[in-house]
Amino acid sequence: MNPTGSAHLELVCEGLIPGLPDELALMCLAALSHGHHGVLECVSRRWRDALRSEEYSRLKAREGLCGDWLFALTDEKPGMRWSAYDPGADRWHALPPAPGADPRSTHCGFACVALRERFLVLGGYPVRPPLEEHGGGGCSSYRRPAATREVMSFDPYRNRWSEVAGMRTPRCDFACSAVRGRVLVAGGWEDLPPMPAPLRSCFSVSHDGRFHVVGRSASQPRHFIFDPARGSWAPAPAAWQLHRLPRNAAAALDGRLYAILEQGLAALEGSGGAWSVLDGPPLFDLPDHRRKLQPSGCGFAGLRGKLYLVGGKAIRYDMDARVFDIVKFACTRFCDPAAAPLQWRDVRPIFRSRGAVLGCAALQQ
C-alpha cells in the first residue's frame, strides 16, 4: 500500500476540526472575525472552501457575526480598491474590486456610509492619469468626467459587491450620512425640503439624530442641520465651526462629535457649545527627518469606543537638498477619547496602500 496515498485519504476523510462534527466546526470558524480569514484559508483546502461557501456566509448572517470593519480608500489605489481593517485581529486586507470599476481610474467625488451591516459607496466620477486621459499627446483642456448615480453595496458576510438602487440624480462632492436608520444625501432617493441656500463641495456628519451638511455658498462656508423628526433645516450655531473643517475631519462616537482642528483633537461640548481641545494635533515621526510632521488628508472615524486616524500626507523639507517633497503615510492609529491622559497608539498600517484618504467609514457589529 502506498503510505502517501493512505495519508491523503485519511486527510480527505477527516473533518474540518478533528473530533467535531462539521456543523459545529463551521460555527467555531464563523466566530472568528474577517481579519483572520487570510490565515485560516491557508490551513487547508477544506478550510478555504468552507470559508468561501454560501453555507458559511448564511451561518454568519443568521448569527449576526459580521464583525467590526474600518474601510478606507487612498488616492494611491485606482480602480476603487478598498482596504478593510479588523480591530480584533489587528489586520488590514484588500476588498475584492467592485464590478465595473476601471482598474486604471481613481474614484473621486463619491460618498460612503455604513448602515445595517452594509457598506455603501455612492456617486462620484472616475479620473484617469492625465497622459492617458488625453491620449498622451499635446495639451488638452481638462474636463471632469460625468458623475454617476450608482450605489455600490458591500456585503461583509459574502465579501462581495453588488449594485443596489441608485440615487435619483448623478452626484459628486456631496453630503451623505446615516441618520436614524436611513441614508440621507443632498439629493437622492427621496426628496428632502430644500436647504436655506444651495451648497457645493459638501460633506456631512451624522450627530444627535440629525444630518449636518457643510459646504460653500457664494464663496462663503456654510453649515446647515436637517432634523428628520421635524423635516426642516436650520443654520448651525456659529460656535460649531464645522464649516472650517476639511473633508473626513469630523466623526461621531458614542453620542459625541469629535474633530481634528488646527489646535488638535477636539470634542463638541453640549448641543450648541464650543469645541473643547482634548489633545494637540497628531504628529508623525520619520526616521530621516528632524521634525515631527502634521499630516493632512487623513481618514477619521469612530468605532467601538475608539477614534481611528488612517493614512494622510504631509510636506517634508529636506534641509540638505533644500527641496520640498510630499510624504504619504500608511499609518493607522487610534485613541480612547475618554481616557486621561489621551494617547494615540499605532497599530498595523494600511495593506499595500498609503496617502490621502478619499473615503473612510466604520461598520460595527
mmCIF file of C-alpha atoms in Angstrom, residues 77-287:
data_model
loop_
_atom_site.group_PDB
_atom_site.id
_atom_site.type_symbol
_atom_site.label_atom_id
_atom_site.label_comp_id
_atom_site.label_asym_id
_atom_site.label_seq_id
_atom_site.Cartn_x
_atom_site.Cartn_y
_atom_site.Cartn_z
ATOM 1 C CA LYS A 77 -5.249 52.769 -5.108
ATOM 2 C CA PRO A 78 -7.004 53.102 -8.509
ATOM 3 C CA GLY A 79 -9.998 51.031 -9.538
ATOM 4 C CA MET A 80 -11.976 51.503 -6.321
ATOM 5 C CA ARG A 81 -9.749 49.000 -4.476
ATOM 6 C CA TRP A 82 -10.799 49.459 -0.870
ATOM 7 C CA SER A 83 -8.957 48.125 2.168
ATOM 8 C CA ALA A 84 -10.600 46.959 5.402
ATOM 9 C CA TYR A 85 -9.217 46.822 8.942
ATOM 10 C CA ASP A 86 -10.290 44.361 11.635
ATOM 11 C CA PRO A 87 -9.501 45.857 15.076
ATOM 12 C CA GLY A 88 -9.926 42.485 16.806
ATOM 13 C CA ALA A 89 -7.333 40.791 14.599
ATOM 14 C CA ASP A 90 -5.234 43.954 14.031
ATOM 15 C CA ARG A 91 -5.118 43.169 10.316
ATOM 16 C CA TRP A 92 -5.820 45.010 7.084
ATOM 17 C CA HIS A 93 -6.901 43.164 3.960
ATOM 18 C CA ALA A 94 -7.939 44.170 0.462
ATOM 19 C CA LEU A 95 -11.581 44.019 -0.572
ATOM 20 C CA PRO A 96 -12.415 42.491 -3.952
ATOM 21 C CA PRO A 97 -12.712 45.054 -6.762
ATOM 22 C CA ALA A 98 -16.177 46.439 -7.348
ATOM 23 C CA PRO A 99 -17.848 45.158 -10.541
ATOM 24 C CA GLY A 100 -17.408 47.507 -13.457
ATOM 25 C CA ALA A 101 -14.676 49.564 -11.763
ATOM 26 C CA ASP A 102 -11.979 50.737 -14.183
ATOM 27 C CA PRO A 103 -8.630 49.489 -12.786
ATOM 28 C CA ARG A 104 -6.840 52.449 -14.397
ATOM 29 C CA SER A 105 -9.064 55.144 -12.855
ATOM 30 C CA THR A 106 -9.219 56.730 -9.424
ATOM 31 C CA HIS A 107 -12.705 57.043 -7.963
ATOM 32 C CA CYS A 108 -13.231 60.638 -6.776
ATOM 33 C CA GLY A 109 -16.060 62.816 -5.504
ATOM 34 C CA PHE A 110 -18.016 59.897 -4.009
ATOM 35 C CA ALA A 111 -19.584 59.496 -0.575
ATOM 36 C CA CYS A 112 -19.526 56.396 1.615
ATOM 37 C CA VAL A 113 -21.508 55.271 4.639
ATOM 38 C CA ALA A 114 -22.112 52.105 6.684
ATOM 39 C CA LEU A 115 -25.648 51.113 7.639
ATOM 40 C CA ARG A 116 -27.441 47.909 8.672
ATOM 41 C CA GLU A 117 -24.499 45.578 8.089
ATOM 42 C CA ARG A 118 -23.755 47.023 4.659
ATOM 43 C CA PHE A 119 -21.106 49.422 3.369
ATOM 44 C CA LEU A 120 -22.346 51.771 0.635
ATOM 45 C CA VAL A 121 -20.340 53.804 -1.893
ATOM 46 C CA LEU A 122 -22.442 56.415 -3.675
ATOM 47 C CA GLY A 123 -21.928 58.553 -6.764
ATOM 48 C CA GLY A 124 -18.629 60.145 -7.748
ATOM 49 C CA TYR A 125 -16.699 60.101 -11.014
ATOM 50 C CA PRO A 126 -13.625 58.301 -12.450
ATOM 51 C CA VAL A 127 -10.326 60.111 -13.023
ATOM 52 C CA ARG A 128 -7.585 58.672 -15.212
ATOM 53 C CA PRO A 129 -3.937 59.788 -15.297
ATOM 54 C CA PRO A 130 -3.590 62.970 -17.439
ATOM 55 C CA LEU A 131 -1.460 61.375 -20.166
ATOM 56 C CA GLU A 132 -3.913 58.519 -20.553
ATOM 57 C CA GLU A 133 -6.906 60.854 -20.406
ATOM 58 C CA HIS A 134 -5.653 62.876 -23.379
ATOM 59 C CA GLY A 135 -4.069 60.034 -25.333
ATOM 60 C CA GLY A 136 -0.557 61.039 -24.270
ATOM 61 C CA GLY A 137 -0.223 63.831 -26.806
ATOM 62 C CA GLY A 138 -0.204 67.600 -26.525
ATOM 63 C CA CYS A 139 -2.047 69.744 -24.002
ATOM 64 C CA SER A 140 -5.812 69.386 -23.859
ATOM 65 C CA SER A 141 -8.221 71.267 -21.720
ATOM 66 C CA TYR A 142 -9.263 69.092 -18.796
ATOM 67 C CA ARG A 143 -12.921 68.269 -18.393
ATOM 68 C CA ARG A 144 -14.113 66.379 -15.346
ATOM 69 C CA PRO A 145 -15.927 63.144 -16.285
ATOM 70 C CA ALA A 146 -19.649 62.980 -15.718
ATOM 71 C CA ALA A 147 -20.809 61.990 -12.248
ATOM 72 C CA THR A 148 -22.750 58.791 -11.660
ATOM 73 C CA ARG A 149 -25.931 57.995 -9.746
ATOM 74 C CA GLU A 150 -24.786 54.446 -8.977
ATOM 75 C CA VAL A 151 -24.708 52.995 -5.470
ATOM 76 C CA MET A 152 -22.472 50.004 -4.740
ATOM 77 C CA SER A 153 -23.116 47.861 -1.662
ATOM 78 C CA PHE A 154 -20.524 45.646 0.040
ATOM 79 C CA ASP A 155 -21.835 42.586 1.882
ATOM 80 C CA PRO A 156 -19.430 41.727 4.759
ATOM 81 C CA TYR A 157 -20.865 38.211 5.064
ATOM 82 C CA ARG A 158 -20.245 37.237 1.443
ATOM 83 C CA ASN A 159 -17.234 39.506 0.876
ATOM 84 C CA ARG A 160 -18.941 40.704 -2.278
ATOM 85 C CA TRP A 161 -20.029 43.934 -4.000
ATOM 86 C CA SER A 162 -23.370 44.429 -5.731
ATOM 87 C CA GLU A 163 -25.154 47.369 -7.316
ATOM 88 C CA VAL A 164 -28.300 48.495 -5.497
ATOM 89 C CA ALA A 165 -30.948 51.152 -6.186
ATOM 90 C CA GLY A 166 -29.283 54.288 -7.499
ATOM 91 C CA MET A 167 -29.829 57.882 -6.493
ATOM 92 C CA ARG A 168 -32.345 59.944 -8.420
ATOM 93 C CA THR A 169 -29.668 62.171 -9.924
ATOM 94 C CA PRO A 170 -25.922 61.786 -10.587
ATOM 95 C CA ARG A 171 -23.911 63.435 -7.833
ATOM 96 C CA CYS A 172 -20.327 64.197 -6.831
ATOM 97 C CA ASP A 173 -18.732 66.065 -3.910
ATOM 98 C CA PHE A 174 -21.983 65.782 -1.985
ATOM 99 C CA ALA A 175 -23.083 65.210 1.597
ATOM 100 C CA CYS A 176 -24.130 61.772 2.816
ATOM 101 C CA SER A 177 -24.761 60.319 6.290
ATOM 102 C CA ALA A 178 -26.711 57.562 8.022
ATOM 103 C CA VAL A 179 -29.329 59.168 10.278
ATOM 104 C CA ARG A 180 -31.906 57.190 12.256
ATOM 105 C CA GLY A 181 -31.616 54.110 10.088
ATOM 106 C CA ARG A 182 -31.771 55.958 6.759
ATOM 107 C CA VAL A 183 -29.138 57.150 4.307
ATOM 108 C CA LEU A 184 -29.546 60.880 3.658
ATOM 109 C CA VAL A 185 -27.820 62.626 0.775
ATOM 110 C CA ALA A 186 -28.136 66.113 -0.642
ATOM 111 C CA GLY A 187 -30.356 64.903 -3.463
ATOM 112 C CA GLY A 188 -31.052 61.164 -3.550
ATOM 113 C CA TRP A 189 -33.827 58.580 -3.487
ATOM 114 C CA GLU A 190 -36.359 60.698 -1.596
ATOM 115 C CA ASP A 191 -36.560 64.473 -1.824
ATOM 116 C CA LEU A 192 -35.787 66.480 1.311
ATOM 117 C CA PRO A 193 -37.002 70.046 1.782
ATOM 118 C CA PRO A 194 -34.650 72.495 0.034
ATOM 119 C CA MET A 195 -31.742 73.849 2.062
ATOM 120 C CA PRO A 196 -31.772 77.545 3.020
ATOM 121 C CA ALA A 197 -29.063 78.082 0.390
ATOM 122 C CA PRO A 198 -27.549 75.829 -2.304
ATOM 123 C CA LEU A 199 -24.145 74.419 -1.325
ATOM 124 C CA ARG A 200 -21.287 72.962 -3.325
ATOM 125 C CA SER A 201 -18.290 70.775 -2.390
ATOM 126 C CA CYS A 202 -20.309 69.357 0.503
ATOM 127 C CA PHE A 203 -19.509 66.892 3.224
ATOM 128 C CA SER A 204 -21.591 65.792 6.172
ATOM 129 C CA VAL A 205 -21.700 64.073 9.534
ATOM 130 C CA SER A 206 -24.490 62.356 11.453
ATOM 131 C CA HIS A 207 -24.806 63.585 15.047
ATOM 132 C CA ASP A 208 -27.591 63.672 17.628
ATOM 133 C CA GLY A 209 -30.036 62.109 15.170
ATOM 134 C CA ARG A 210 -29.591 64.967 12.705
ATOM 135 C CA PHE A 211 -27.960 65.480 9.304
ATOM 136 C CA HIS A 212 -25.178 68.107 9.337
ATOM 137 C CA VAL A 213 -24.232 69.411 5.888
ATOM 138 C CA VAL A 214 -21.203 71.638 5.354
ATOM 139 C CA GLY A 215 -20.309 73.336 2.085
ATOM 140 C CA ARG A 216 -19.824 76.642 0.331
ATOM 141 C CA SER A 217 -22.408 79.127 -0.921
ATOM 142 C CA ALA A 218 -21.335 82.199 -2.891
ATOM 143 C CA SER A 219 -17.719 81.574 -1.774
ATOM 144 C CA GLN A 220 -18.793 81.575 1.874
ATOM 145 C CA PRO A 221 -18.571 78.455 4.069
ATOM 146 C CA ARG A 222 -21.965 77.413 5.442
ATOM 147 C CA HIS A 223 -23.280 74.751 7.835
ATOM 148 C CA PHE A 224 -26.919 73.639 7.900
ATOM 149 C CA ILE A 225 -28.659 70.989 10.029
ATOM 150 C CA PHE A 226 -31.580 68.845 8.876
ATOM 151 C CA ASP A 227 -33.820 67.347 11.575
ATOM 152 C CA PRO A 228 -35.665 64.267 10.183
ATOM 153 C CA ALA A 229 -38.202 64.391 13.017
ATOM 154 C CA ARG A 230 -39.277 67.916 12.027
ATOM 155 C CA GLY A 231 -38.482 67.646 8.335
ATOM 156 C CA SER A 232 -36.804 71.063 8.325
ATOM 157 C CA TRP A 233 -33.408 72.761 8.000
ATOM 158 C CA ALA A 234 -31.774 75.262 10.339
ATOM 159 C CA PRO A 235 -28.410 77.065 10.376
ATOM 160 C CA ALA A 236 -25.891 75.638 12.824
ATOM 161 C CA PRO A 237 -24.715 77.621 15.869
ATOM 162 C CA ALA A 238 -21.732 79.799 14.982
ATOM 163 C CA ALA A 239 -19.605 78.190 17.710
ATOM 164 C CA TRP A 240 -19.640 74.798 15.976
ATOM 165 C CA GLN A 241 -17.281 75.920 13.191
ATOM 166 C CA LEU A 242 -17.713 72.733 11.177
ATOM 167 C CA HIS A 243 -17.523 74.876 8.055
ATOM 168 C CA ARG A 244 -13.797 75.327 8.736
ATOM 169 C CA LEU A 245 -13.084 71.604 8.616
ATOM 170 C CA PRO A 246 -11.685 69.714 5.629
ATOM 171 C CA ARG A 247 -13.445 66.552 4.475
ATOM 172 C CA ASN A 248 -13.152 63.469 6.721
ATOM 173 C CA ALA A 249 -12.106 65.613 9.710
ATOM 174 C CA ALA A 250 -15.200 65.040 11.896
ATOM 175 C CA ALA A 251 -16.564 61.833 13.421
ATOM 176 C CA ALA A 252 -19.361 60.877 15.794
ATOM 177 C CA LEU A 253 -18.700 58.384 18.598
ATOM 178 C CA ASP A 254 -20.955 57.344 21.485
ATOM 179 C CA GLY A 255 -23.193 60.395 21.108
ATOM 180 C CA ARG A 256 -20.361 62.958 20.923
ATOM 181 C CA LEU A 257 -18.925 64.786 17.948
ATOM 182 C CA TYR A 258 -15.137 64.912 17.530
ATOM 183 C CA ALA A 259 -12.997 66.788 15.033
ATOM 184 C CA ILE A 260 -9.371 67.317 14.074
ATOM 185 C CA LEU A 261 -8.886 71.092 14.341
ATOM 186 C CA GLU A 262 -5.729 73.145 13.876
ATOM 187 C CA GLN A 263 -5.287 73.067 17.657
ATOM 188 C CA GLY A 264 -5.664 69.273 17.788
ATOM 189 C CA LEU A 265 -8.314 66.701 18.652
ATOM 190 C CA ALA A 266 -11.450 68.423 19.977
ATOM 191 C CA ALA A 267 -14.914 67.432 21.197
ATOM 192 C CA LEU A 268 -18.122 69.415 20.884
ATOM 193 C CA GLU A 269 -19.481 70.317 24.309
ATOM 194 C CA GLY A 270 -23.279 70.484 24.554
ATOM 195 C CA SER A 271 -25.821 70.850 21.771
ATOM 196 C CA GLY A 272 -24.632 74.290 20.711
ATOM 197 C CA GLY A 273 -21.476 74.865 22.706
ATOM 198 C CA ALA A 274 -17.873 75.404 21.722
ATOM 199 C CA TRP A 275 -15.141 72.881 20.980
ATOM 200 C CA SER A 276 -13.050 71.548 23.852
ATOM 201 C CA VAL A 277 -9.494 70.623 22.824
ATOM 202 C CA LEU A 278 -8.577 67.202 24.245
ATOM 203 C CA ASP A 279 -5.080 66.850 22.831
ATOM 204 C CA GLY A 280 -2.639 68.509 20.467
ATOM 205 C CA PRO A 281 -2.582 67.672 16.758
ATOM 206 C CA PRO A 282 -1.460 64.099 15.989
ATOM 207 C CA LEU A 283 2.124 64.179 14.733
ATOM 208 C CA PHE A 284 4.067 61.540 12.813
ATOM 209 C CA ASP A 285 7.753 60.682 13.209
ATOM 210 C CA LEU A 286 10.011 59.995 10.245
ATOM 211 C CA PRO A 287 13.333 58.261 10.915
#
